[in-house]
Short mmCIF file of C-alpha atoms in Angstrom, two decimals:
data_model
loop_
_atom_site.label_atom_id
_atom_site.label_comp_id
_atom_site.label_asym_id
_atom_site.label_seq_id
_atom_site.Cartn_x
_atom_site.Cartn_y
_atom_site.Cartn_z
CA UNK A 1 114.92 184.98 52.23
CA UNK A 2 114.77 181.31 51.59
CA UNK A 3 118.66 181.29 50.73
CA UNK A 4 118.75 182.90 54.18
CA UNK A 5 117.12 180.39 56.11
CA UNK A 6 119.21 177.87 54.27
CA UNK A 7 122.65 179.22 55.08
CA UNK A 8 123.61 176.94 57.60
CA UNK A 9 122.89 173.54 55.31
CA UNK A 10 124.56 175.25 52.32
CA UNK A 11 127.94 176.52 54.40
CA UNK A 12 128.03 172.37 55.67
CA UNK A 13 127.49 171.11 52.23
CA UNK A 14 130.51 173.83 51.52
CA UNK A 15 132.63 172.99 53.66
CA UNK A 16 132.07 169.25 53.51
CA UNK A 17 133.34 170.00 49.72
CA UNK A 18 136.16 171.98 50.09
CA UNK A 19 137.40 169.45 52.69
CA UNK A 20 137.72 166.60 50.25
CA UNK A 21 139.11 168.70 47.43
CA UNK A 22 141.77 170.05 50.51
CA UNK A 23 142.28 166.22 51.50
CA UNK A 24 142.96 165.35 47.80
CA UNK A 25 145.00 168.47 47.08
CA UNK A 26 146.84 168.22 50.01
CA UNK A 27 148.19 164.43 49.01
CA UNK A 28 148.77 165.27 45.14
CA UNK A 29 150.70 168.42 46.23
CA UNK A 30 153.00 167.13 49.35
CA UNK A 31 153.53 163.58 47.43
CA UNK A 32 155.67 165.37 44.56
CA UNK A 33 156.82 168.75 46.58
CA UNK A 34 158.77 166.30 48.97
CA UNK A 35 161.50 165.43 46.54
CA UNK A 36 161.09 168.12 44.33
CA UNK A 37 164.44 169.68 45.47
CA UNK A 38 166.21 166.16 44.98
CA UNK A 39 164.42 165.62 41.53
CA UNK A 40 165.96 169.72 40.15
CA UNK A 41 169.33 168.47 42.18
CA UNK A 42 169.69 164.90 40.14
CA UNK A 43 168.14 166.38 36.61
CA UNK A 44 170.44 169.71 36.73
CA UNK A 45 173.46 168.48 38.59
CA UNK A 46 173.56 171.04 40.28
CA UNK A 47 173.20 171.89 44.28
CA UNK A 48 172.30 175.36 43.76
CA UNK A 49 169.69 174.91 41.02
CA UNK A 50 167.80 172.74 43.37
CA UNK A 51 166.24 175.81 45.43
CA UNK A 52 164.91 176.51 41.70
CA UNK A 53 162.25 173.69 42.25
CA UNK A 54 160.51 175.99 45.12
CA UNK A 55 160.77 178.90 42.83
CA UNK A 56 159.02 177.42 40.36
CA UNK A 57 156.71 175.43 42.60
CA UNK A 58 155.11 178.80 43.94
CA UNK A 59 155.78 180.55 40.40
CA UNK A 60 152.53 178.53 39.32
CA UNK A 61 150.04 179.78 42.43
CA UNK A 62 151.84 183.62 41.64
CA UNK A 63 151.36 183.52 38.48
CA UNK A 64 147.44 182.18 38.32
CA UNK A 65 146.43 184.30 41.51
CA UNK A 66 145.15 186.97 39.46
CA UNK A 67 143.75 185.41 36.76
CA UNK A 68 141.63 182.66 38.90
CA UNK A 69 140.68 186.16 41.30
CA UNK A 70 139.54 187.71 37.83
CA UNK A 71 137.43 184.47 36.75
CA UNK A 72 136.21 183.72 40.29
CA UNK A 73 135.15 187.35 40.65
CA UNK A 74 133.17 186.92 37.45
CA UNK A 75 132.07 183.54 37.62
CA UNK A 76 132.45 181.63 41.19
CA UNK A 77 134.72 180.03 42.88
CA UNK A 78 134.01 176.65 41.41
CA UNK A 79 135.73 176.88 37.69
CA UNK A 80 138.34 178.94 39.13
CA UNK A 81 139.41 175.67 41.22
CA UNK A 82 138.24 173.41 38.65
CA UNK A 83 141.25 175.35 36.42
CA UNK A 84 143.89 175.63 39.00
CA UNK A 85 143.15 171.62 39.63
CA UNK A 86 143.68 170.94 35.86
CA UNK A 87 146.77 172.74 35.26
CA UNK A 88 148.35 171.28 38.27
CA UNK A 89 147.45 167.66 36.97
CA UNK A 90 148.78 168.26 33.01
CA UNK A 91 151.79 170.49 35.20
CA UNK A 92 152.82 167.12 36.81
CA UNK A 93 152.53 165.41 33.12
CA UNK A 94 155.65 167.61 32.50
CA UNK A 95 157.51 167.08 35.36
CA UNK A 96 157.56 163.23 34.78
CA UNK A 97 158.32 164.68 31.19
CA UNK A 98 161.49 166.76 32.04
CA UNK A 99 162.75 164.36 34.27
CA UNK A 100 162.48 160.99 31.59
CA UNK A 101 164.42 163.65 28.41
CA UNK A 102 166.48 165.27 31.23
CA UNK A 103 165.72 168.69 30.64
CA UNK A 104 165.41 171.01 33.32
CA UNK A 105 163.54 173.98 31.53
CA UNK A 106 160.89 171.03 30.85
CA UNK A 107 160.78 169.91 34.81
CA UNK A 108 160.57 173.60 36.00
CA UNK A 109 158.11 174.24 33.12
CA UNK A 110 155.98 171.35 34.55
CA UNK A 111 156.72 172.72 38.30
CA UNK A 112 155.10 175.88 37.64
CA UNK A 113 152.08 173.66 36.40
CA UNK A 114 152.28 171.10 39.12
CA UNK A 115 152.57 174.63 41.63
CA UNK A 116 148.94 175.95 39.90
CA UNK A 117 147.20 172.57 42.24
CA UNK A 118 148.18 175.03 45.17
CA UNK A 119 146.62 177.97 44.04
CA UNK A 120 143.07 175.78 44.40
CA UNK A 121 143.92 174.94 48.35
CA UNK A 122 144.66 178.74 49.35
CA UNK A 123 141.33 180.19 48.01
CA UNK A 124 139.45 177.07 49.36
CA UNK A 125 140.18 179.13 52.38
CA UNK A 126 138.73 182.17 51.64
CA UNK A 127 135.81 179.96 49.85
CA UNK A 128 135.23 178.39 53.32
CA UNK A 129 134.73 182.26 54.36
CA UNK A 130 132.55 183.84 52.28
CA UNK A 131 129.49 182.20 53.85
CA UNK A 132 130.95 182.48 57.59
CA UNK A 133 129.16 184.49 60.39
CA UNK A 134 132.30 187.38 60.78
CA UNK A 135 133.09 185.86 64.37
CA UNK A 136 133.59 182.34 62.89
CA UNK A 137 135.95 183.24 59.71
CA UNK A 138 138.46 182.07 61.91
CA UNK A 139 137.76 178.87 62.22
CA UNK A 140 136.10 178.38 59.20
CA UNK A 141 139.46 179.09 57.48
CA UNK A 142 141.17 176.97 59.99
CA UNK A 143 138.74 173.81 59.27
CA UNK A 144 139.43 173.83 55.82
CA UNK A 145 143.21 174.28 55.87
CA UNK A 146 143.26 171.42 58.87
CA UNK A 147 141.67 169.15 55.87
CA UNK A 148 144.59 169.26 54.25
CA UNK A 149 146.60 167.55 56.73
CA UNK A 150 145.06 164.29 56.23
CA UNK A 151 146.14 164.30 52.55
CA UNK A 152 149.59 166.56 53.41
CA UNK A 153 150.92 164.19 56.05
CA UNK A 154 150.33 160.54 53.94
CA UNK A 155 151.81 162.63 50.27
CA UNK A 156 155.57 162.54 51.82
CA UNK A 157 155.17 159.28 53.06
CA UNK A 158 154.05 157.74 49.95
CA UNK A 159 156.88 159.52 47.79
CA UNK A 160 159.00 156.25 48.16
CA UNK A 161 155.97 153.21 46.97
CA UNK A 162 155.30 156.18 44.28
CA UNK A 163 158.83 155.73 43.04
CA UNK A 164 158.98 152.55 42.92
CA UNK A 165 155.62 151.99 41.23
CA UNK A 166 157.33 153.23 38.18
CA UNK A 167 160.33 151.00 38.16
CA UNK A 168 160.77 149.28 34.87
CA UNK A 169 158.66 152.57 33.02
CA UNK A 170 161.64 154.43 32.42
CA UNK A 171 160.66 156.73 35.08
CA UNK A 172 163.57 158.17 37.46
CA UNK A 173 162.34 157.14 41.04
CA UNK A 174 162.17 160.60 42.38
CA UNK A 175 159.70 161.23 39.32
CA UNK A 176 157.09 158.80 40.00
CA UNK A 177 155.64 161.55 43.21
CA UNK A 178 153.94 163.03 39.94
CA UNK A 179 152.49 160.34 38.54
CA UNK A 180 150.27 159.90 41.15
CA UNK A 181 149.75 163.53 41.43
CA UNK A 182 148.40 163.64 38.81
CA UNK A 183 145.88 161.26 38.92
CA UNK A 184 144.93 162.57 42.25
CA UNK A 185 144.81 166.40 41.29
CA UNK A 186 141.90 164.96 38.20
CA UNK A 187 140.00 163.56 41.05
CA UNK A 188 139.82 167.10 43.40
CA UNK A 189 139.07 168.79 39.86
CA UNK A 190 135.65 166.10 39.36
CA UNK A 191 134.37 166.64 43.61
CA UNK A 192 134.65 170.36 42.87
CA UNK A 193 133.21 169.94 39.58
CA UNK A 194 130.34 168.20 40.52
CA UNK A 195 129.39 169.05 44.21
CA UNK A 196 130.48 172.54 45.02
CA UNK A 197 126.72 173.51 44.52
CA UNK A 198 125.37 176.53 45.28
CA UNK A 199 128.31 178.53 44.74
CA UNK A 200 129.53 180.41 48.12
CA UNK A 201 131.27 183.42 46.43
CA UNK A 202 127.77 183.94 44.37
CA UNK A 203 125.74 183.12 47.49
CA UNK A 204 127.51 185.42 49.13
CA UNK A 205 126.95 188.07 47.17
CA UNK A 206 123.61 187.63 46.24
CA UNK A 207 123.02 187.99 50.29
CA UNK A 208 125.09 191.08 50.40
CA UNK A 209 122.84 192.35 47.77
CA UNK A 210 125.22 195.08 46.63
CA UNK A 211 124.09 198.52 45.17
CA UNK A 212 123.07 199.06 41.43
CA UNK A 213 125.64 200.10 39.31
CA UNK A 214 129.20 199.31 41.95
CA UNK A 215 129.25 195.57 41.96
CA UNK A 216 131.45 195.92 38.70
CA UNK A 217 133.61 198.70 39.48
CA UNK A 218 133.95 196.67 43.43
CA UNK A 219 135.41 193.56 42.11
CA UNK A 220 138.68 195.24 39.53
CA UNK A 221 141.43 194.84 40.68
CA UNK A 222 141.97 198.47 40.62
CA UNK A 223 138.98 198.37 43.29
CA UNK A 224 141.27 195.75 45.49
CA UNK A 225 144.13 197.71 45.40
CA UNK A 226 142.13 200.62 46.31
CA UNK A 227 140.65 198.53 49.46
CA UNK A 228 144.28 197.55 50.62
CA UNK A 229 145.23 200.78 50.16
CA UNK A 230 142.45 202.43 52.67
CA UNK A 231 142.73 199.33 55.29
CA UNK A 232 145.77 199.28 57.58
CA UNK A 233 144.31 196.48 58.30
CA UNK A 234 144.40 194.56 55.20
CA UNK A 235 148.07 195.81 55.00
CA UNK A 236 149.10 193.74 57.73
CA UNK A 237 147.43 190.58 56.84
CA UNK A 238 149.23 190.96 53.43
CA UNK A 239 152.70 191.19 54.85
CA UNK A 240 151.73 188.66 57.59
CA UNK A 241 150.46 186.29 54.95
CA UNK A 242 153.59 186.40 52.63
CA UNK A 243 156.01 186.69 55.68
CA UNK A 244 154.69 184.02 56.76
CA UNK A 245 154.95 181.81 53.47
CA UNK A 246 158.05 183.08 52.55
CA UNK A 247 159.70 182.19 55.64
CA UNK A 248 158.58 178.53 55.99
CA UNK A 249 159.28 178.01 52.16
CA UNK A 250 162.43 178.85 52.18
CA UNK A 251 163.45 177.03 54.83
CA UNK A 252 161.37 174.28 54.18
CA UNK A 253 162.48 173.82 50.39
CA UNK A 254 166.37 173.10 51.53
CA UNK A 255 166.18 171.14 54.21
CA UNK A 256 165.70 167.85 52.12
CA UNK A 257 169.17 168.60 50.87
CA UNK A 258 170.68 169.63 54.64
CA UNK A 259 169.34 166.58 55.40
CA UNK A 260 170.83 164.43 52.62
CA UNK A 261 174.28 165.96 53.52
CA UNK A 262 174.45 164.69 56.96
CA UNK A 263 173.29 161.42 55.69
CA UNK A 264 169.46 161.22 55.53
CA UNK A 265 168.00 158.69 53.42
CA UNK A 266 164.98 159.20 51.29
CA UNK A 267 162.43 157.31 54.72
CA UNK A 268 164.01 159.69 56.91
CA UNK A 269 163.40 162.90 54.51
CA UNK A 270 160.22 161.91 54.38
CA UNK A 271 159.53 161.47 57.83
CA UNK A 272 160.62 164.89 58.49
CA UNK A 273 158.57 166.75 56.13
CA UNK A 274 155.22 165.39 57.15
CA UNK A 275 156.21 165.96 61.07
CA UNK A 276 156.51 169.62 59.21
CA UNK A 277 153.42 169.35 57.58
CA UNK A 278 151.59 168.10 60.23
CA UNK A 279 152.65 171.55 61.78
CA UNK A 280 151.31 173.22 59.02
CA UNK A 281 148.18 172.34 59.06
CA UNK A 282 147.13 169.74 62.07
CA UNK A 283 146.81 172.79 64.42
CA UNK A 284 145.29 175.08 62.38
CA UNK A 285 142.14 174.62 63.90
CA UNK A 286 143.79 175.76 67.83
CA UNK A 287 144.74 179.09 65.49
CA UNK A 288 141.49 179.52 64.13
CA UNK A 289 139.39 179.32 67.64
CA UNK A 290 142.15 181.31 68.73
CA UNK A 291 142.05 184.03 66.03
CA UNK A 292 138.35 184.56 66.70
CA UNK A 293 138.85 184.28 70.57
CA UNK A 294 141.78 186.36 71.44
CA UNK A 295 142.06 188.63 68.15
CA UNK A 296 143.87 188.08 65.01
CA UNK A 297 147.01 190.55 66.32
CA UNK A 298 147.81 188.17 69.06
CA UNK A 299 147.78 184.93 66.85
CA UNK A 300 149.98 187.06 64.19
CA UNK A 301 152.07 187.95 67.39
CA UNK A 302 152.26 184.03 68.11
CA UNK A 303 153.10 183.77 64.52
CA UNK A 304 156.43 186.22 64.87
CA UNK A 305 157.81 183.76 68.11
CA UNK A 306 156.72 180.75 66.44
CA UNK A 307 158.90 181.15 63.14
CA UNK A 308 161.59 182.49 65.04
CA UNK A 309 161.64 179.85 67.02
CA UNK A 310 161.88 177.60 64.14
CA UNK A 311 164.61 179.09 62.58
CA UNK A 312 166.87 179.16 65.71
CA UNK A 313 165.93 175.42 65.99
CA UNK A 314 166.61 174.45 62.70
CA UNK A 315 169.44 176.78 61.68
CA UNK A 316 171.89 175.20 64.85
CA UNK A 317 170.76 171.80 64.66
CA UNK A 318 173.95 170.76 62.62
CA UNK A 319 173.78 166.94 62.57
CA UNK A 320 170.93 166.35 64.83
CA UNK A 321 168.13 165.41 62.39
CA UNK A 322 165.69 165.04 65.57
CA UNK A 323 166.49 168.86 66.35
CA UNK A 324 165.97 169.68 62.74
CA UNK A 325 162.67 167.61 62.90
CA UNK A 326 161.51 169.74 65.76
CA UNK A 327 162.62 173.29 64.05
CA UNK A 328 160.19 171.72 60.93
CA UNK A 329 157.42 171.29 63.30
CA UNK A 330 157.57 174.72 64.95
CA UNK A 331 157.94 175.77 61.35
CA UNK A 332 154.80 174.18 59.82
CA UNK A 333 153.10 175.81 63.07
CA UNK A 334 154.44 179.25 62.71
CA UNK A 335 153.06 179.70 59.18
CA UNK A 336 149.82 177.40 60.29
CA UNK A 337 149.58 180.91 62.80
CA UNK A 338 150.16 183.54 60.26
CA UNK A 339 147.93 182.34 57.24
CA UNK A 340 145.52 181.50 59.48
CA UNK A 341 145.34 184.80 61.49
CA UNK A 342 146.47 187.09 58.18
CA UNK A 343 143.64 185.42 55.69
CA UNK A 344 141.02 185.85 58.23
CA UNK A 345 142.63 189.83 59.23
CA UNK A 346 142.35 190.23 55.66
CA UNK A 347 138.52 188.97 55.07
CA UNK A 348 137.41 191.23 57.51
CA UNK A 349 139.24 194.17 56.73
CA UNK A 350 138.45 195.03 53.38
CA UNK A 351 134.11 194.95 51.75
CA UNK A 352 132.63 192.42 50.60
CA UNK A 353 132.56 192.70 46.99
CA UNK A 354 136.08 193.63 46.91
CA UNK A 355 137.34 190.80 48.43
CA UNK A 356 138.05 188.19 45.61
CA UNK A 357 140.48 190.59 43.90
CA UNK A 358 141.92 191.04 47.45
CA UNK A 359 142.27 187.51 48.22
CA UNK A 360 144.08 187.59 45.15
CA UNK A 361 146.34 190.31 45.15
CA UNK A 362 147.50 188.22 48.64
CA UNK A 363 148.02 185.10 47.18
CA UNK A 364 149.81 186.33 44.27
CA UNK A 365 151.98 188.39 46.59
CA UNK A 366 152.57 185.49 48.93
CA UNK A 367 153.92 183.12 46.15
CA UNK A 368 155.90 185.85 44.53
CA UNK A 369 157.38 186.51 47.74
CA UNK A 370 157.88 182.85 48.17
CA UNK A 371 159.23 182.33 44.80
CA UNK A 372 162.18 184.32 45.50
CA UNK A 373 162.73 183.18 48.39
CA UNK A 374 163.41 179.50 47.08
CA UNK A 375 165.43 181.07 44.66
CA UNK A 376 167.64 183.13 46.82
CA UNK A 377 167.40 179.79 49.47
CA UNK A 378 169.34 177.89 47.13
CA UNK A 379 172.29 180.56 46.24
CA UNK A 380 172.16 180.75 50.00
CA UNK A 381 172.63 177.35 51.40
CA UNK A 382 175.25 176.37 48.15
CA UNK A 383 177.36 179.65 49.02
CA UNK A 384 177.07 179.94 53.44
CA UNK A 385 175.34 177.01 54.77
CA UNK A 386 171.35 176.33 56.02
CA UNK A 387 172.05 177.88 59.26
CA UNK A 388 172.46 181.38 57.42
CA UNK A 389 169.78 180.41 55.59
CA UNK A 390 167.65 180.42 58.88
CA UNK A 391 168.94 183.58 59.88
CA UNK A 392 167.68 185.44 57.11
CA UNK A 393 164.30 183.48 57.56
CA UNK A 394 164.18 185.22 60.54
CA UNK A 395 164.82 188.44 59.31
CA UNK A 396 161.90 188.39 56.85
CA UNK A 397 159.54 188.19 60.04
CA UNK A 398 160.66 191.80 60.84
CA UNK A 399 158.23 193.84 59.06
CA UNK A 400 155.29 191.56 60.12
CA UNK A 401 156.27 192.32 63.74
CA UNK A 402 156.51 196.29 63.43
CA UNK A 403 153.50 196.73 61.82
CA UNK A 404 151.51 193.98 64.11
CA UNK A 405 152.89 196.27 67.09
CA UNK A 406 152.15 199.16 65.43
CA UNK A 407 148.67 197.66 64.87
CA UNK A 408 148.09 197.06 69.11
CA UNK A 409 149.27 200.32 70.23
CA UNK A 410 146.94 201.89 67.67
CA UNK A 411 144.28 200.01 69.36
CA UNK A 412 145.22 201.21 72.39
#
């Protein structure tokens, strides 16, 4: 009862938590990410290796999604971003590695590391939820992904004083990003550490009071599979979710190097990818209050036309770097839509108990999805051009609209 009548202080002191770790994150994350491509371009010489820096970028999240479900289903969501926090800062450590021996099995080693850092900002999303009344998950969500625009909009901008704060070192310019990654990524893993007190997941649970004998069984992942299975619902968050990602990943992760080819410097690169980022996750609040106010179908609806949008703006902007700014923009806003609207679909569509493992079964689909998709991007761009590359960004968006419209005429 007392934990109760508390709820409102503790969800504050939770969300006043996740959104430092989210503003730190966010900066340690965007500050390499933005010349990742570059850095895999100059280290393997080769243009279509570069997309293999996104692969490996979203390997790490993919890879951990299931393992940090498993431990925060068992223990809380604190160590489980404590970890991902850690590995991204010793990931970074072998990115500046790779890149000072030249080996590029050492820098995407060290990617998939640096990539881990992101696995701690999605489930701060679903962390900001588990204490949320069900008609504010929306905008819960949303307030902690805004957070990370503060941190995600400086992180590009930075890239070029990071660079040259390692001149003289040894360090390649396009290296130093990770230096300060690094440092950054320690300090999200001590404010987690030390002041995400009482745990929300645990909170959350103790509230729910589950029955005797299920809570187990609830939180396998056999249990989450079963949940996604039974929910239509949680279906389409799922596909919205890593539509969603892939899409803006893909697109996102090559045009540094469509930029560089119609002469955009390193300023200018930069400059584009926060406009992007800004996109991301500057709005997300708008989706949130509208995901709770008109219905998480219409903002996944939004989220179709939005990344469609950004792909036709992108894909034909040729030369024009202030058409392929604004195609970035509607692209950060698109997926800003869809993870918003999917994560919070998802939360409400599948119990309580289960939903760690389902949070994490989405994540770890997401950055799969999005892992091949920076792979493919790269074969893509090096053998037909980033307009094609748009084009089948587009494409991916298909099944996320058939099943959303399938979803409104069931509610019919």
């Amino acid at each position: 009862m007392a934990t109760t009548v508390r709820l409102p202080t503790i969800q504050r002191r939770v969300q006043a938590v996740l959104i430092a770790a989210q503003i730190l994150g966010g900066l340690g994350i965007t500050t390499g990410i933005a010349l990742a491509a570059v850095l895999a371009k100059d280290v393997s010489g080769s243009e279509a290796l570069s997309g293999l820096a996104s692969t490996a970028s979203v390997a790490g999240p993919a890879l951990l999604a299931m393992p940090l479900a498993a431990l925060m289903g068992a223990r809380g969501r604190r160590p489980g971003l404590v970890l991902a926090y850690l590995i991204g800062a010793v990931g970074a450590g072998v990115v500046v590695l790779g890149a000072v021996v030249d080996s590029f099995p050492l820098l995407l080693a060290g990617l998939v590391g640096f990539g881990a850092a992101s696995s701690a900002n999605l489930a701060a999303r679903f962390a900001a939820a588990d204490l949320a009344e069900p008609d504010h998950r929306g905008r819960a969500i949303s307030t902690v992904v805004w957070a990370t625009t503060i941190g995600a909009v400086l992180g590009p901008n930075i890239a070029a004083p990071a660079g040259e704060s390692v001149a003289g070192l040894g360090i390649p310019a396009t290296a130093g990003p990770f230096v300060w990654a690094a440092g950054v990524f320690l300090v999200a893993a001590l404010v987690v550490a030390l002041l995400l007190r009482p745990d929300p997941l645990l909170t959350a649970r103790d509230l729910a009071a589950p029955a005797a004998g299920q809570e187990g069984d609830a939180r396998s992942l056999r249990a989450g599979l079963r949940a996604v299975r039974e929910s239509s619902g949680a279906r389409l968050a799922l596909v919205t979710v890593a539509a969603s990602h892939t899409a803006m990943v893909s697109i996102m992760s090559m045009t540094p190097v469509a930029l560089s080819h119609h002469g955009a410097g390193i300023q200018l690169i930069g400059l584009v990818i926060s406009g992007h980022i800004a996109g991301m996750y500057a709005f997300s609040p708008v989706m949130g209050w509208l995901s709770d106010r008109l219905g998480r179908l219409s903002v996944i609806g939004l989220a179709v036309g939005l990344l469609s949008l950004a792909a036709l703006l992108a894909g034909t902007a040729g030369a024009s770097h202030g058409q392929t700014a604004a195609g970035l923009f509607v692209l950060g806003l698109g997926w800003s839509a869809g993870l918003v609207s999917g994560s919070a679909l998802l939360t409400d569509s599948v119990p309580q108990a289960a939903r760690a493992a389902v949070q994490g079964l989405s994540d770890f689909t997401m950055n799969t999805a999005a892992g091949v998709g920076g792979l493919t991007a790269g074969l893509i761009v090096a053998q037909a051009g980033y307009g094609w590359l748009n084009l089948v960004g587009a494409c991916l968006l298909l099944p996320m609209a058939v099943l959303a419209v399938r979803g409104v005429l069931c509610r019919a």
